[in-house]
Every structure is written in C-alpha cells, then in structure tokens.
PDB file of C-alpha atoms and ligand atoms in Angstrom:
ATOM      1  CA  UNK A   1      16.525   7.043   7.313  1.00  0.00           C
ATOM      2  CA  UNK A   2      15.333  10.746   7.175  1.00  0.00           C
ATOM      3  CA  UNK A   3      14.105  12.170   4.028  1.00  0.00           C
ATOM      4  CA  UNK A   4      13.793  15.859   3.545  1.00  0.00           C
ATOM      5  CA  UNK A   5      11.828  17.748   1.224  1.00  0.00           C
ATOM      6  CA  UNK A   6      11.976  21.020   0.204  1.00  0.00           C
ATOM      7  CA  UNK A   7       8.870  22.831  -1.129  1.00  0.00           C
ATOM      8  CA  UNK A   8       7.005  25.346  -1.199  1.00  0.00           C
ATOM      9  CA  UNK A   9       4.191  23.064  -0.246  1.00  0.00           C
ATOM     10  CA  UNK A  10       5.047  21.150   2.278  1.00  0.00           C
ATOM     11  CA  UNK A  11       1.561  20.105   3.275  1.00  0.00           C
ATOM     12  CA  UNK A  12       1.110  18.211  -0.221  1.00  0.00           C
ATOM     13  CA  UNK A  13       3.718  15.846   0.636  1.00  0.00           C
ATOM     14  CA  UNK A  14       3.576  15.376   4.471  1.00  0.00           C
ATOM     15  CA  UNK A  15      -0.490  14.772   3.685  1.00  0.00           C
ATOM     16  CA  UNK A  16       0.438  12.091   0.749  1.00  0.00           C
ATOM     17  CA  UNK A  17       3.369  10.469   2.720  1.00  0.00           C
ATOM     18  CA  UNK A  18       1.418   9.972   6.089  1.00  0.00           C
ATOM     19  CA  UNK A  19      -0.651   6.958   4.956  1.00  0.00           C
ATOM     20  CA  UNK A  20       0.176   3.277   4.648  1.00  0.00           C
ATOM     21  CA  UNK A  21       3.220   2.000   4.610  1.00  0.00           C
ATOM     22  CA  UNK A  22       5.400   4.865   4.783  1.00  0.00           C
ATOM     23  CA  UNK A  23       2.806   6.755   7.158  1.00  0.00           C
ATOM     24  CA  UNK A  24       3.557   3.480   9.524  1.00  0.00           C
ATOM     25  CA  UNK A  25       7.378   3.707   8.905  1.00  0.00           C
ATOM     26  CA  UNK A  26       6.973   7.301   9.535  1.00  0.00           C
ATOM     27  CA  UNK A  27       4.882   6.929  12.965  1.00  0.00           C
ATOM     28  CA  UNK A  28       7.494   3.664  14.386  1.00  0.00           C
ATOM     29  CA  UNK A  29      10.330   6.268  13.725  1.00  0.00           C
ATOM     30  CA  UNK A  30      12.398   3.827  10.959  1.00  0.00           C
ATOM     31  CA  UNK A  31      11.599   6.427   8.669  1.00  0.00           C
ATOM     32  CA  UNK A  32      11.577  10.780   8.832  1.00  0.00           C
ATOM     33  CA  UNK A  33      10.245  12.875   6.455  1.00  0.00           C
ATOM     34  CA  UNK A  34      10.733  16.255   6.994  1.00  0.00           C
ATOM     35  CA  UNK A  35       8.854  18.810   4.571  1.00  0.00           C
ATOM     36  CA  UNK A  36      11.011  22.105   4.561  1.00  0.00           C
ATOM     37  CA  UNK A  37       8.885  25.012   3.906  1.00  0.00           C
ATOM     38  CA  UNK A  38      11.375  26.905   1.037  1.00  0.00           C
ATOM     39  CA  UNK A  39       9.140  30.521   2.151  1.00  0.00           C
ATOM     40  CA  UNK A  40      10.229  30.163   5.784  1.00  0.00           C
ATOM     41  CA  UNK A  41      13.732  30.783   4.650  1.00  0.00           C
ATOM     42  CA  UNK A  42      13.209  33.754   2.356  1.00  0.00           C
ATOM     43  CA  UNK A  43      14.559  36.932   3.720  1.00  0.00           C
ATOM     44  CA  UNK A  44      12.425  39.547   1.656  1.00  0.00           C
ATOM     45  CA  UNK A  45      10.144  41.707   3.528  1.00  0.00           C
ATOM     46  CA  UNK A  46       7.137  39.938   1.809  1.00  0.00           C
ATOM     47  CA  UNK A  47       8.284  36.208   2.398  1.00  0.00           C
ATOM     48  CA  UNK A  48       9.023  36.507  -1.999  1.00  0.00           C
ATOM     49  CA  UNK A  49      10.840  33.252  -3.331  1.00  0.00           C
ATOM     50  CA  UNK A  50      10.041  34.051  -7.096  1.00  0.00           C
ATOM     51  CA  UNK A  51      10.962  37.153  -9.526  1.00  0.00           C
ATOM     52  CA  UNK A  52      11.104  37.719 -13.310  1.00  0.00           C
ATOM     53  CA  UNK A  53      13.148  35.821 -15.377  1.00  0.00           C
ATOM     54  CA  UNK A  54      16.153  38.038 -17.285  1.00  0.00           C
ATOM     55  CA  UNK A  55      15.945  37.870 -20.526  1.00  0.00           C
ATOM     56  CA  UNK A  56      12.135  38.233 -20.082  1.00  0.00           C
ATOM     57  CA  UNK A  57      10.197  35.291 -21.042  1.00  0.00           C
ATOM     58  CA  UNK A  58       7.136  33.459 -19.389  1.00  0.00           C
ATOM     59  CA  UNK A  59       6.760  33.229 -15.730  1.00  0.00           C
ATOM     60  CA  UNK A  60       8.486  33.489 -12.834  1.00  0.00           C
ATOM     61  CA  UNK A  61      12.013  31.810 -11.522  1.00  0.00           C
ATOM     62  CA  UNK A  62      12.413  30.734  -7.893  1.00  0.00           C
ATOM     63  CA  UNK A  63      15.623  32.899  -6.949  1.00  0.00           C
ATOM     64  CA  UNK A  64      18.816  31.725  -5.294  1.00  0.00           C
ATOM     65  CA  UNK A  65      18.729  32.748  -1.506  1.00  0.00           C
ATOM     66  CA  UNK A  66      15.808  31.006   0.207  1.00  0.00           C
ATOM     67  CA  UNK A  67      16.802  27.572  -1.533  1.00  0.00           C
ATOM     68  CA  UNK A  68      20.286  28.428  -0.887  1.00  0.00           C
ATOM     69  CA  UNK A  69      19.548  28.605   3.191  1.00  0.00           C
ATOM     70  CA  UNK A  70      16.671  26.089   3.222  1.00  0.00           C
ATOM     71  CA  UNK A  71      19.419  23.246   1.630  1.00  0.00           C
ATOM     72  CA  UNK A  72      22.069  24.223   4.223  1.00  0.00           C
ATOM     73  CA  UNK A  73      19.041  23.902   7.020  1.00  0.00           C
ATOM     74  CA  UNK A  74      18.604  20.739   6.075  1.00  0.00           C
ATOM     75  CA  UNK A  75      22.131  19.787   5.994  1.00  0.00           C
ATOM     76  CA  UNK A  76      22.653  21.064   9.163  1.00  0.00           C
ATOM     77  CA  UNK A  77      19.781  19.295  10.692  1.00  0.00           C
ATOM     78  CA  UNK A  78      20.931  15.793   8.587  1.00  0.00           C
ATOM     79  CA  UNK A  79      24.235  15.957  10.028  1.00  0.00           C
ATOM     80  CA  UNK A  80      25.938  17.092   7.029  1.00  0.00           C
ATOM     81  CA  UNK A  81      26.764  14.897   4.105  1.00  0.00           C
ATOM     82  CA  UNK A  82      23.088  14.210   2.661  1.00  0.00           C
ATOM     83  CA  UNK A  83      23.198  14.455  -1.205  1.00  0.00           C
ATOM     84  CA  UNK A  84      20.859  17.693  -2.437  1.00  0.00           C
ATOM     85  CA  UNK A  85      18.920  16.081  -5.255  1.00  0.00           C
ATOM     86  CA  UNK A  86      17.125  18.522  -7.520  1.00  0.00           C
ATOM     87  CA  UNK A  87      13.270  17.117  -8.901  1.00  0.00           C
ATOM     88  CA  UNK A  88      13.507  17.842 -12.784  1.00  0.00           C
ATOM     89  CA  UNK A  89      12.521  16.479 -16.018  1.00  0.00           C
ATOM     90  CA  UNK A  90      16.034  17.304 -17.016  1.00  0.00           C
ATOM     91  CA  UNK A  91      17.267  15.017 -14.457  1.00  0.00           C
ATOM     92  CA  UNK A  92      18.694  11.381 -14.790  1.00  0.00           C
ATOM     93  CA  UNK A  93      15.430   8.753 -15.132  1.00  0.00           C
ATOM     94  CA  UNK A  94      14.726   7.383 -12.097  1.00  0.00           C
ATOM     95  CA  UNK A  95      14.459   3.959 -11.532  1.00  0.00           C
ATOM     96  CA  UNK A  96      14.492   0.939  -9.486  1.00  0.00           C
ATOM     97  CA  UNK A  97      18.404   1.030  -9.148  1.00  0.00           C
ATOM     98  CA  UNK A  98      18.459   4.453  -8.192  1.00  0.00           C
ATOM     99  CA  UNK A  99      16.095   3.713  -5.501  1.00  0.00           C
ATOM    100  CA  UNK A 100      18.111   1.520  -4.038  1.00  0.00           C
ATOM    101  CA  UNK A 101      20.949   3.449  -4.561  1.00  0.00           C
ATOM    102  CA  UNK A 102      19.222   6.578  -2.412  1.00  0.00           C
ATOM    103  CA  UNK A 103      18.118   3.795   0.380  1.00  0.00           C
ATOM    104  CA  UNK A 104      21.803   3.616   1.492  1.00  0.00           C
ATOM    105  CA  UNK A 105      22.158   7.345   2.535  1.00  0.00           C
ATOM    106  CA  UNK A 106      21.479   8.087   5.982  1.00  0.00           C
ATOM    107  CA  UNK A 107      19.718  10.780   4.720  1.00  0.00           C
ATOM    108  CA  UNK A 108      18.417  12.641   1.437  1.00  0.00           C
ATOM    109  CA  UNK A 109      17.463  15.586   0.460  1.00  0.00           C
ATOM    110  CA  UNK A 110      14.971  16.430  -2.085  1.00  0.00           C
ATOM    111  CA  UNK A 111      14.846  20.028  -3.482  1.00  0.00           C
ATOM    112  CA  UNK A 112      11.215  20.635  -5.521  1.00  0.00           C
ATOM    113  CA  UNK A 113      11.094  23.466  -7.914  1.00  0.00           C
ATOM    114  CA  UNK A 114       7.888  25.531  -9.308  1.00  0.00           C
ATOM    115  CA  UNK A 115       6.745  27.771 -11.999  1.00  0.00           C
ATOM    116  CA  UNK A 116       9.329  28.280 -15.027  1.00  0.00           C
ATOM    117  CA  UNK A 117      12.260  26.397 -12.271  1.00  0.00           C
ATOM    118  CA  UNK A 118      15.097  28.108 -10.487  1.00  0.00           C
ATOM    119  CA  UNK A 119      17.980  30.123 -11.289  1.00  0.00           C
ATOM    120  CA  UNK A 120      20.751  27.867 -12.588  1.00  0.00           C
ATOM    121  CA  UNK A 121      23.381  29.456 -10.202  1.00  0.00           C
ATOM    122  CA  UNK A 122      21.932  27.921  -6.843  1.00  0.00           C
ATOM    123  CA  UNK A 123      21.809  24.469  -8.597  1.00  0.00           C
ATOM    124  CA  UNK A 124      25.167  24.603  -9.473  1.00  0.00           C
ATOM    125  CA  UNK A 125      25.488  25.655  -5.888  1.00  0.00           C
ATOM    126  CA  UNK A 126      24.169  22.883  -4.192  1.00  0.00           C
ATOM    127  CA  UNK A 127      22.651  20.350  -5.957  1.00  0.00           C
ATOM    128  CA  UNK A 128      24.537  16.755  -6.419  1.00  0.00           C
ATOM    129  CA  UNK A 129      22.209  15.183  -8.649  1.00  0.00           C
ATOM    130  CA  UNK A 130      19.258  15.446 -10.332  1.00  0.00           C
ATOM    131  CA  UNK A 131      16.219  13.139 -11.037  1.00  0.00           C
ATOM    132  CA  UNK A 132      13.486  12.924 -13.541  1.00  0.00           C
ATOM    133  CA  UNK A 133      10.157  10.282 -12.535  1.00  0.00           C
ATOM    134  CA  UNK A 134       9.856  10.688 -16.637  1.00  0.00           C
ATOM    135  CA  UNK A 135       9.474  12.731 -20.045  1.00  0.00           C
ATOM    136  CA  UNK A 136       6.908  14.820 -19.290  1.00  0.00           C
ATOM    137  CA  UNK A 137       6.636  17.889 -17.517  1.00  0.00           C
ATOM    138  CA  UNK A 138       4.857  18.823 -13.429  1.00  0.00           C
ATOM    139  CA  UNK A 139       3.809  22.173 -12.456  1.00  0.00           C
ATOM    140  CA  UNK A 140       6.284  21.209  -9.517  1.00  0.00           C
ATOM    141  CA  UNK A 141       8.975  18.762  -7.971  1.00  0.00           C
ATOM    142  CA  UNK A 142       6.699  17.478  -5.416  1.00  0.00           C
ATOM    143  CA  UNK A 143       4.799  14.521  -6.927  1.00  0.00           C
ATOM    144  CA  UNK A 144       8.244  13.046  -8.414  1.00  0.00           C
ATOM    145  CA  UNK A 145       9.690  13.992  -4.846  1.00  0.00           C
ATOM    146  CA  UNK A 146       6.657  11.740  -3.753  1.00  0.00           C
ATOM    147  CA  UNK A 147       7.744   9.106  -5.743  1.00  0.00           C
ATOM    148  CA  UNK A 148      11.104   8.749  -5.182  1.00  0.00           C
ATOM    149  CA  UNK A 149      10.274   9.063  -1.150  1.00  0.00           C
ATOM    150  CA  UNK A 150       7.755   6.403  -1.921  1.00  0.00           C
ATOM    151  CA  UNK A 151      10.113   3.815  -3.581  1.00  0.00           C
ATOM    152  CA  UNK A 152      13.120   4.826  -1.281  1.00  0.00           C
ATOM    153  CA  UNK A 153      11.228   4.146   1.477  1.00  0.00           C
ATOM    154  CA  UNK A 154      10.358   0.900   1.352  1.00  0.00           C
ATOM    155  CA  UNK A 155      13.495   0.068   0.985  1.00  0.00           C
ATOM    156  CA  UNK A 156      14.307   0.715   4.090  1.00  0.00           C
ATOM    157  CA  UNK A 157      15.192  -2.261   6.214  1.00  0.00           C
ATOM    158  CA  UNK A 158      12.032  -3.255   8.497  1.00  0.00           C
ATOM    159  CA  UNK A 159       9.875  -1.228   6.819  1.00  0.00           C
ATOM    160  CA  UNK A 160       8.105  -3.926   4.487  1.00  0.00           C
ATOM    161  CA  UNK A 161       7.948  -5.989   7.291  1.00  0.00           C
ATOM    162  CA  UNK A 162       8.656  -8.895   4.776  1.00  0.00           C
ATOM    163  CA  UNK A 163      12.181  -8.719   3.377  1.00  0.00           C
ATOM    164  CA  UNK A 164      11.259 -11.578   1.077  1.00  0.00           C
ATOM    165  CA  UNK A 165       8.606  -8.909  -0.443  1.00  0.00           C
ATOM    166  CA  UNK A 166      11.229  -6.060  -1.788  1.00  0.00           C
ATOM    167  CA  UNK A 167      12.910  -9.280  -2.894  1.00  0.00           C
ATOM    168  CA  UNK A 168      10.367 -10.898  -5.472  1.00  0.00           C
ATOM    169  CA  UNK A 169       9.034  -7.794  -6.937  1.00  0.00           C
ATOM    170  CA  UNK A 170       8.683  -6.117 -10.152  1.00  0.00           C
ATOM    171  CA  UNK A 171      12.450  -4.868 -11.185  1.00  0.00           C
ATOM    172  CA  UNK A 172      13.894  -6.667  -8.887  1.00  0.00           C
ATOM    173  CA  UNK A 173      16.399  -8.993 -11.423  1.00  0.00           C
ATOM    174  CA  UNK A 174      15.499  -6.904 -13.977  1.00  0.00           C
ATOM    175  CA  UNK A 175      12.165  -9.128 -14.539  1.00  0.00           C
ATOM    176  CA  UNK A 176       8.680  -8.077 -13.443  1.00  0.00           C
ATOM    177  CA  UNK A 177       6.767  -9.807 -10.404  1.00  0.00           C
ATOM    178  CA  UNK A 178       5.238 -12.886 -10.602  1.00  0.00           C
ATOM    179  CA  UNK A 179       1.288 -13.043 -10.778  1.00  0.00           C
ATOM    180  CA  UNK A 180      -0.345 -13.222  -7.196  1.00  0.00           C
ATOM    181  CA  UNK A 181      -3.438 -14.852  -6.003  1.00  0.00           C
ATOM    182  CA  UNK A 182      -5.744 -14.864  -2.859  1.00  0.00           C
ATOM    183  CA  UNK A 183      -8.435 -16.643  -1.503  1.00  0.00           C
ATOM    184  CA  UNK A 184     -11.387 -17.478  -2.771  1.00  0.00           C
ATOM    185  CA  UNK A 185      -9.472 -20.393  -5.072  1.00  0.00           C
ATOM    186  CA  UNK A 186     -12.648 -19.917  -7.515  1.00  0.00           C
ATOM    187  CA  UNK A 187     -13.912 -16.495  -8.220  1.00  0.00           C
ATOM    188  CA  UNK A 188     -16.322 -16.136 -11.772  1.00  0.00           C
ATOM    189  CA  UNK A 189     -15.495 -19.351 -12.751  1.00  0.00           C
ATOM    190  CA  UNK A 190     -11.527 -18.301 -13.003  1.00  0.00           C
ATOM    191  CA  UNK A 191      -9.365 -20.885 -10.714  1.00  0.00           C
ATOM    192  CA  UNK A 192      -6.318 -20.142  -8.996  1.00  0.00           C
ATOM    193  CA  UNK A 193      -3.231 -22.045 -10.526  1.00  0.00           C
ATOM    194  CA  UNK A 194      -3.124 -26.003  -9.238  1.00  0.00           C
ATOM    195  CA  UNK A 195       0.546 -25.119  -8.562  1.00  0.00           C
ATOM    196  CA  UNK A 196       0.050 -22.838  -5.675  1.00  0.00           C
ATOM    197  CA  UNK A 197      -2.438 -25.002  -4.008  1.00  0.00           C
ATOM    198  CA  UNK A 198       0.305 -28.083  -4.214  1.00  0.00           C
ATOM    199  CA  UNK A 199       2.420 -27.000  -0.930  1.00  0.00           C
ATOM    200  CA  UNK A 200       5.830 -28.030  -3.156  1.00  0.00           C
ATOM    201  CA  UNK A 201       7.471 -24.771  -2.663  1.00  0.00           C
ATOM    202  CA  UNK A 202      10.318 -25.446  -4.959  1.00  0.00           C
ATOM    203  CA  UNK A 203       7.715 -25.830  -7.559  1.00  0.00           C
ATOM    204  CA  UNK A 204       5.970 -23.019  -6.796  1.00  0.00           C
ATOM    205  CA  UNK A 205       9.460 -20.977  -6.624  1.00  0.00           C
ATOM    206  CA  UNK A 206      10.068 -22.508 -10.692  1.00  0.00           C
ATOM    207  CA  UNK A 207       6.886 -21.295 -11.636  1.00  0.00           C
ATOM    208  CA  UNK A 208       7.167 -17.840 -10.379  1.00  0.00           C
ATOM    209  CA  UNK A 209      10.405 -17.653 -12.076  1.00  0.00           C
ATOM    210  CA  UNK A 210       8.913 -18.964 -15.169  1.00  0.00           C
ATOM    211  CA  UNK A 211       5.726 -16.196 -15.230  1.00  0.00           C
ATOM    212  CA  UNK A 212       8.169 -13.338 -14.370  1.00  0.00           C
ATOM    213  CA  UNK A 213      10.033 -14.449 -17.285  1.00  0.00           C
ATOM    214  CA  UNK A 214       7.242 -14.731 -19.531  1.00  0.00           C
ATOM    215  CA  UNK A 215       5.834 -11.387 -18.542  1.00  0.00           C
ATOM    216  CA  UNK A 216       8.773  -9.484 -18.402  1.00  0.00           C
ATOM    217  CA  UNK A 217       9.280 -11.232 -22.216  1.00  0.00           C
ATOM    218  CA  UNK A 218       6.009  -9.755 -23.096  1.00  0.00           C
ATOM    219  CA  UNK A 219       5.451  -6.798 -21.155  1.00  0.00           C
ATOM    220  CA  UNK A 220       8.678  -5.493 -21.408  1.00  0.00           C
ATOM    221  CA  UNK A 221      11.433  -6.991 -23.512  1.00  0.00           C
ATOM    222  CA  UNK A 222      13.304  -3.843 -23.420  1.00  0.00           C
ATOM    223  CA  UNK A 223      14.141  -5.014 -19.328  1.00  0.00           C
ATOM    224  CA  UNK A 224      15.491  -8.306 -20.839  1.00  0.00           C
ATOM    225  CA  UNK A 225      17.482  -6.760 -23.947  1.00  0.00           C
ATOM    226  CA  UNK A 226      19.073  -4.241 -20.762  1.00  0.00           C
ATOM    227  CA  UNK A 227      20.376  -6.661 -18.795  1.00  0.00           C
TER     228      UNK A 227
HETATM  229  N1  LIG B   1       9.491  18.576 -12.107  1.00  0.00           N
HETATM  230  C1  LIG B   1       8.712  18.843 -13.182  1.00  0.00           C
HETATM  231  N2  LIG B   1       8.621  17.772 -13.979  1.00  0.00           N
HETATM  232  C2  LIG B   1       9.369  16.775 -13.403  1.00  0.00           C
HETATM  233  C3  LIG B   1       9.675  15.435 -13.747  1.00  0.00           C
HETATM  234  N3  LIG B   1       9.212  14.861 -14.847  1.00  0.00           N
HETATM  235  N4  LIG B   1      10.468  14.736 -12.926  1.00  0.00           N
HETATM  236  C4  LIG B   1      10.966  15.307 -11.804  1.00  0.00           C
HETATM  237  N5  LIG B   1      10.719  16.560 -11.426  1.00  0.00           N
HETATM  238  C5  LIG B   1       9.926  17.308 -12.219  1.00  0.00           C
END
C-alpha cells in the first residue's frame, strides 16, 4: 500500500513514521509513505503557499494552486484513483472502521493543512473526504495524518506479522482487548491468571472473551450500546 502525505513538513512525518512497525513495513517495501513537500509545488517567485484571508480576520490561508498541483502529483504518481482525504477537525471522526476502510485502497492520500486552513475552493476541488482524529483543534494536519497512517498501516496484510494480532485487539468486535500478561508469572506479589498457565486454549479463548466483555462494559459502554 502507498500512503502519501502532503505537508508542508514533510520531515515531521517521514521522521515519526520511520520507526517500529511501520518503519519495518516501510523498509521490506509492503508499505510507502511518501511525504509531498506542498512548497515544492508553489509557483510564486518566493516558494509562498499562504496569503491573507478576505474578509480580513486572523492569520493566514494556504491558497489553492500549490495544493491543487501537489494532489494531482500524487495522483499521478499513485496511478490515479487514490481518494484525497483532507486532515480536519471538521472532518468525519475517525475510527477503527474507517481504518479499515482506508486499508483497502491501493493507495491514499492525505492532504495536511496549517495556520487558519485552506481556501474552501481547492477542497471542493479535490478532496473526497475528510477526517477528524477528534474535537479539538492541531496547529496542523500532520499528527492526525500520523495517526491515521499509523492505524492504516498495520492493517496492511503481513505487516503485523501476526494476523491473529489485528484480530483480538481493542475495537476489533466492537469490544476492547483482552488483558495481556508476560513472564515473570509473579511480579510484587501480583500473579498472572491460573487460566493462562493451564495450556486449555479453549478456556483461555472463553476467558478473553469474558474480560473484553467486562472491560468494554466498564470502560466503555457506549461501544456496547453502538453495536
Ligand atoms: N487538523 C487540525 N485539527 C485536526 C483534527 N482534530 N483532526 C484532523 N486534522 C486536524
């Protein structure tokens, strides 16, 4: 899958997304991410991507013709078809099922804004969709671009190299993971469950179930009262 993400700081992303598991999924090639530099694309003298807001008002709005040719780039280089998703608190939450919605594209494209946004008439432009990581408000697109590269990613087949552990995790089901234990089997007097010592994996399976339940029950009951 190739992800590509637009920004005018494309270091902030390529840096965060070059570690772990996605900096592995990156480096085997099951995974791209390619971090579009919006300035490269600007065609003022300068290298400008912002200017004042009509109207007046606060700050300064990205304007229309860098984003405009650094989304069609990025098509270009995808192949074509690659939604343009637009990072915005005014977007549609993001979640888990959106995530896995995005990990059956071929490819994505995520468009970051900055300072007071960017003019209205190059979203309705190009953008397909836009996304929201929650109610609150960035200085820019590219943590919740982060994010949603984060949790798209590793849904990628092979690159948890588990598929059982996308399977029995948090969301998954609409419940929230199960509680997980490692060796030693006594640490500060706490002891791991007898269950998960017994080697009876259908038991162990009904107890997992059983936690998530209870968790999810008490953690989150609004994940319950959704489904
Ligand atoms: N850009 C600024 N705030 C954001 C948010 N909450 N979600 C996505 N993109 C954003």
């Amino acid at each position: 899958m190739e992800i590509y993400i637009l920004t005018l700081f494309p270091e902030m992303v390529t840096d965060a997304l070059s570690h772990s598991i996605v900096g592995r999924a990156a480096a085997s090639g099951k995974l791209r991410i390619h971090a579009l530099n919006i300035r490269d694309y600007s065609t003022d003298a300068h290298k400008k991507v912002d200017d004042y807001p009509y109207g007046g008002g606060a700050g300064m709005v990205m304007f229309c013709q860098p984003i405009y040719d650094c989304v069609n780039a990025a098509k270009e280089m995808s192949g074509g078809d690659a939604p343009v998703i637009y990072m915005s608190p005014q977007g549609e939450r993001f979640d888990q099922g959106i995530a896995k919605e995005l990990s059956g594209n071929q490819s994505i494209i995520l468009l970051c804004g900055h300072y007071e946004g960017i003019d209205e008439r190059v979203i309705e432009e190009v953008v397909d969709r836009q996304i929201s990581i929650g109610d609150y408000v960035l200085t820019g697109g590219e943590l919740a671009a982060m994010v949603v590269a984060d949790a798209v990613a590793r849904l990628v087949p092979g690159v948890l190299h588990n598929d059982q552990s996308a399977a029995g995790e948090s969301f998954e089901n609409d419940l929230l993971e199960y509680p997980q234990y490692t060796r030693p089997r006594v640490w500060r007097d706490r002891e791991v469950p007898e269950i998960l010592l017994s080697g009876d994996h259908a038991k162990v399976d009904a107890w997992r179930y059983e936690q998530s339940v209870e968790r999810t029950k008490r953690l989150r009951p609004d994940l319950l009262r959704e489904g």
